[in-house]
Structures are given as structure tokens and as C-alpha cells.
């Protein structure tokens, strides 16, 4: 294992970083222009389009030259990115602050190849858990899984937040065309009571099953929603005993079995995830149980195979895998062009939650200000990820992408074929319009308007970078490939910056403060709270006045 995880050298003082800084300044000073880059290299489009698995990735519309690529690869070599990837995939404790391995890739790798954590092979446990999940879902689909009154389960409600919801919920939308019609799946995450109320609308307790997903089983929002769901179930079963209601209508997915059992969940209904699977990387684990209930074990397996395909590409080309280029490009814009954000715009209605999922895995992983050894980061880290779905986003925020004062690198994701189940007469034609819009946006961003004499209000400067990722159609495998591609991109970023991408201590303070504030909100006397900062105390006073008005 390399010593990169306890790195003491600042990447910004390495020769590759310094050379990249100089190179960026030169390009900026000479006004590098995408149109000129294409003009100078008739094969640029072909050369800068890479295939991996089913994905075609066009990165030709970036402000990079051959020198840029060489220097970025030198930076990756200097930062030990390839070694970091190898260490991660082979079970070394790369999550140094929590002293844990990071093995989401093992969830989808060949079960016959051992991966060891603390001297024991984790692959048999993964295979066994996937088999338990499949048996559970098969029983559900065959109406063999019954509620307390003997009714078949018809609805599955996932209760979980963050990584225990975003990935599976995103995939549930993305794979709408692959859903099994035996059960309807819903996702409830927010502690806002409206989230549970809307999630339960129209459901009957007798035929509803809750999947409480929480790695630590201590997340306040999840436990609050799960308790309310328990009460709803008991009431809906005719004031049934809560223990019985929970036994028949609740399953848990957790790395903390004791807490799930203490909550009342039957040990036979507890699915395991592990410390070495980060929540935001966990959709291939039992955290994807609700997703598997929706799409069935075979489609879930195909999604895992898609992820594995990219993993295999990465582990067999650790020096130059495609996610390496994408990660390096993000570093290029973030650190050498001052870009603060990345727009993610899938031209796919069913990928409309993709950017929301990506926000957590990039921003929670790499939104850090110190390096693995605790020393301050000498440069910026993760970009702000935002976006929407094309074509809707064109009528919303693309104006700023084209003519705003800020350069926002964009990722466009598009499928070459229409989803199989949207067979209206003109579906194919409309899908072509969708693809055309995607290509048009990338071109307009890159090349802008050519008439320099035109009214300045109507001029588009161009020279705005974007990547286009295209796949044949949105299948479980393609979705898995996209997920894995971005997961690896994050590891590349984190390795360059020398940070631990796998903890998230920044979210803890807010949780503690909320716990202390809620006590004062629950205090109906509204007495002036004493233990808060003046601003919070003021808000609490206003809260009591408004609530009582
Ligand atoms: O908000 C922090 C976080 O720990 C995320 O990283 C995680 O995905 C989410 O909360 C939910 O955690 P858990 O699965 O333990 O309920």
C-alpha cells in the first residue's frame, strides 16, 4: 500500500501542479479557443471520444491540448491516483479517519475472487446477502410474503435518507421501464411529516411493507419516520400490537443489527450492510433492497454487472482509465480555471434524479478543507454540483451557461434510443428531437455564434466546456456503468487533493444543534431559550409567536 493516504506533501507544490498552473496561464493568455483547437486537429473529435463498456464519452469540447492531457496524467502519477484505486479495491483501510476499508466495488465483483478485510474474505458474505435479498423479493413478487392479516404485500416503502435513499430512488426512476408490477415502491426520507404522509397516501397498512435503511440505525430522520410508520401500521391493522405490526411489516437494512433489533425488527428480517460500504456508495448492497423489489433480482444483477464492467476497466488500466480523465478534467477546471460548479444535465426524463444522487457522492465525499493528515488543503476541493434535466433545463438555466459571466463545465448524458416501453406513435421522432437538443447545446456552448458584428445581446461567446456521455439505451447495465463511472471519478479527485473522500464529519454539528433546538421548539411555554447563540434564540422566539398566532 502506498503512503498517499497519510500524505504530508501538498499536491500544489509538486512539479506537475506547478507546470499545470503555468500551462493554464499560457492558454488563458493566448486566448485558447475551442474552434481553433478543432481547426488545428481534424481528428480531434474522434481522438477525444472514448468508449468504455456501452458508454461513448466525448470530451473533445474541453479547453485542453495534448500538453494539458500529458500534464494532468503526470499530476495523477505524482498523486499516486492509480495506487489509491488499487488500494481501495483490494480492501486497504483508505478511509483513514474512520480506519475502514472502502469496498463498494466488492459488492459487484466476481464472488470467486477473494477480497479480504482484516484477514477475512468478504465475498461469501456479500454473495449470501444478495441471495437473501433475491429470495425475499421473489417471495414478495409471488405473493408469498404476507402481512399480519394474511394479505399479500402490494407496496414497499423505503425509509432512509442520504445514501440510504438517493441512489436507490434515482435508480427506481431511471429503471421505471423495468419495474415489476407486483409491488409499488415508494421512498420516504425527509423528517417533514409531509414526506411520510405523501409516501403513504392511498396505501393500506395490511398490504404495506416498510424497509428501514440506515447503516448506523441512529439517523434521526429515519428513526422518526420509522416510528410514525410503526404507529400508522398498528392503527391501520385495527389498533394492533406494535410489536406484531413491526414483526410482519418491517424489515431493516443496517450495519448495526443490535439497534435494528432494539427497534423491534425481527432478526430474520434484518439485512446486512457493512462498515466498509460507505452509505453514498451502497446501492449495490442490501441498501438497494427496495430497488430490487421494484425491478426484480435479475435486473438488479444486471445493474451490478454494469458497475463491475467499469470497475474491471479501472482495475485493468489503473493508470489511464476513463474516469481518470473525467476526474482530472474536473481538477483542471476547479483548480486551474477557477470554475466553482459543474452542471449535470441528463437528456433523459428518467435520469432526472441523477444529478441529485451525484450531488451527494461528489459534495459529501470531496467537499473537504483538510487533507488526510489533517493539514489544510492548499487548493480548492469539490465543485458544486447542480443541474436539471434536458430539455427542461434549456428553458430554465441554460441562458446563464451560454451568456453568463461564469464558466460552468457541463456533463450531458443522453441515450441513443428511446426507452423500450414508451411506444407512442411518434416516440422515436420525439426522442430524436431530445438527442438533437443535447448535441445542439454542447455545440452552442463550445462554438457560440460566429457573427462577431451581431448585436452583442445576441452573441454567444462559445468556448464553454462540456462532456457528452452517450449510451445505447437506459438499461440496468447502462445505469450501473454510469454510477460506477462517477464513483471512480470521485476517488480520482480525492486522491489528487490528498483528502479522505469517505468520511463526512461536516454534517455532524448541524445534527447536534438540531437536537438541542428541537427541545426548545417542543417547549410550549416558549420561555426564552438560554443555551443558543443570539440569532438562533431570536428565531426560536419568533417561531413560538408565529406558531401561536
Ligand atoms: O448525513 C450523513 C449521512 O451519514 C450520510 O453519509 C448517509 O448517507 C446518511 O447520513 C444516512 O445514514 P444512515 O444510513 O446511517 O442512516
Short mmCIF file of N, CA and C and ligand atoms in Angstrom, two decimals, residues 161-164 213-219 222 279-280 360 364 504 507-508 511, ligand 1:
data_model
loop_
_atom_site.label_atom_id
_atom_site.label_comp_id
_atom_site.label_asym_id
_atom_site.label_seq_id
_atom_site.Cartn_x
_atom_site.Cartn_y
_atom_site.Cartn_z
N UNK A 161 -32.45 7.96 4.36
CA UNK A 161 -32.09 9.31 3.87
C UNK A 161 -30.64 9.31 3.39
N UNK A 162 -30.26 10.29 2.59
CA UNK A 162 -28.88 10.37 2.09
C UNK A 162 -28.59 9.12 1.25
N UNK A 163 -27.45 8.51 1.55
CA UNK A 163 -27.06 7.33 0.78
C UNK A 163 -28.02 6.16 0.95
N UNK A 164 -28.85 6.22 1.96
CA UNK A 164 -29.81 5.13 2.17
C UNK A 164 -31.10 5.38 1.40
N UNK A 213 -33.89 1.64 6.02
CA UNK A 213 -32.50 1.52 5.59
C UNK A 213 -31.67 2.56 6.35
N UNK A 214 -30.78 2.09 7.18
CA UNK A 214 -29.90 3.01 7.89
C UNK A 214 -28.67 2.24 8.33
N UNK A 215 -27.55 2.65 7.77
CA UNK A 215 -26.30 1.93 8.07
C UNK A 215 -26.04 1.94 9.58
N UNK A 216 -26.17 3.09 10.20
CA UNK A 216 -25.87 3.19 11.64
C UNK A 216 -27.10 2.93 12.51
N UNK A 217 -28.27 3.00 11.92
CA UNK A 217 -29.57 2.89 12.59
C UNK A 217 -29.69 3.91 13.74
N UNK A 218 -29.16 5.08 13.49
CA UNK A 218 -29.29 6.13 14.50
C UNK A 218 -29.61 7.47 13.86
N UNK A 219 -29.94 7.48 12.57
CA UNK A 219 -30.22 8.73 11.87
C UNK A 219 -31.60 9.24 12.29
N UNK A 222 -34.67 9.16 9.90
CA UNK A 222 -35.10 7.80 9.55
C UNK A 222 -35.84 7.17 10.73
N UNK A 279 -22.20 4.77 2.93
CA UNK A 279 -23.63 4.92 2.64
C UNK A 279 -23.88 5.42 1.23
N UNK A 280 -23.12 6.44 0.79
CA UNK A 280 -23.40 7.02 -0.53
C UNK A 280 -22.91 6.14 -1.67
N UNK A 360 -24.71 14.26 -3.76
CA UNK A 360 -24.22 13.68 -2.50
C UNK A 360 -22.86 13.03 -2.70
N UNK A 364 -20.48 15.36 -0.71
CA UNK A 364 -20.24 14.80 0.63
C UNK A 364 -18.88 14.10 0.67
N UNK A 504 -17.57 12.07 6.50
CA UNK A 504 -18.47 13.21 6.30
C UNK A 504 -18.74 13.89 7.63
N UNK A 507 -21.23 17.04 8.53
CA UNK A 507 -22.68 17.06 8.72
C UNK A 507 -23.07 16.88 10.19
N UNK A 508 -22.08 16.62 11.05
CA UNK A 508 -22.42 16.24 12.43
C UNK A 508 -22.88 17.41 13.30
N UNK A 511 -26.49 18.26 13.14
CA UNK A 511 -27.37 17.26 13.78
C UNK A 511 -27.45 17.53 15.28
O1 LIG B 1 -25.78 12.83 6.56
C1 LIG B 1 -24.74 11.97 6.77
C2 LIG B 1 -25.05 10.55 6.48
O2 LIG B 1 -24.26 9.80 7.34
C3 LIG B 1 -24.81 10.15 5.04
O3 LIG B 1 -23.48 9.97 4.74
C4 LIG B 1 -25.61 8.90 4.97
O4 LIG B 1 -25.80 8.50 3.64
C5 LIG B 1 -26.87 9.34 5.67
O5 LIG B 1 -26.40 10.19 6.70
C6 LIG B 1 -27.72 8.25 6.24
O6 LIG B 1 -27.02 7.50 7.18
P1 LIG B 1 -27.58 6.12 7.69
O7 LIG B 1 -27.62 5.17 6.55
O8 LIG B 1 -26.65 5.67 8.78
O9 LIG B 1 -28.97 6.37 8.23
#
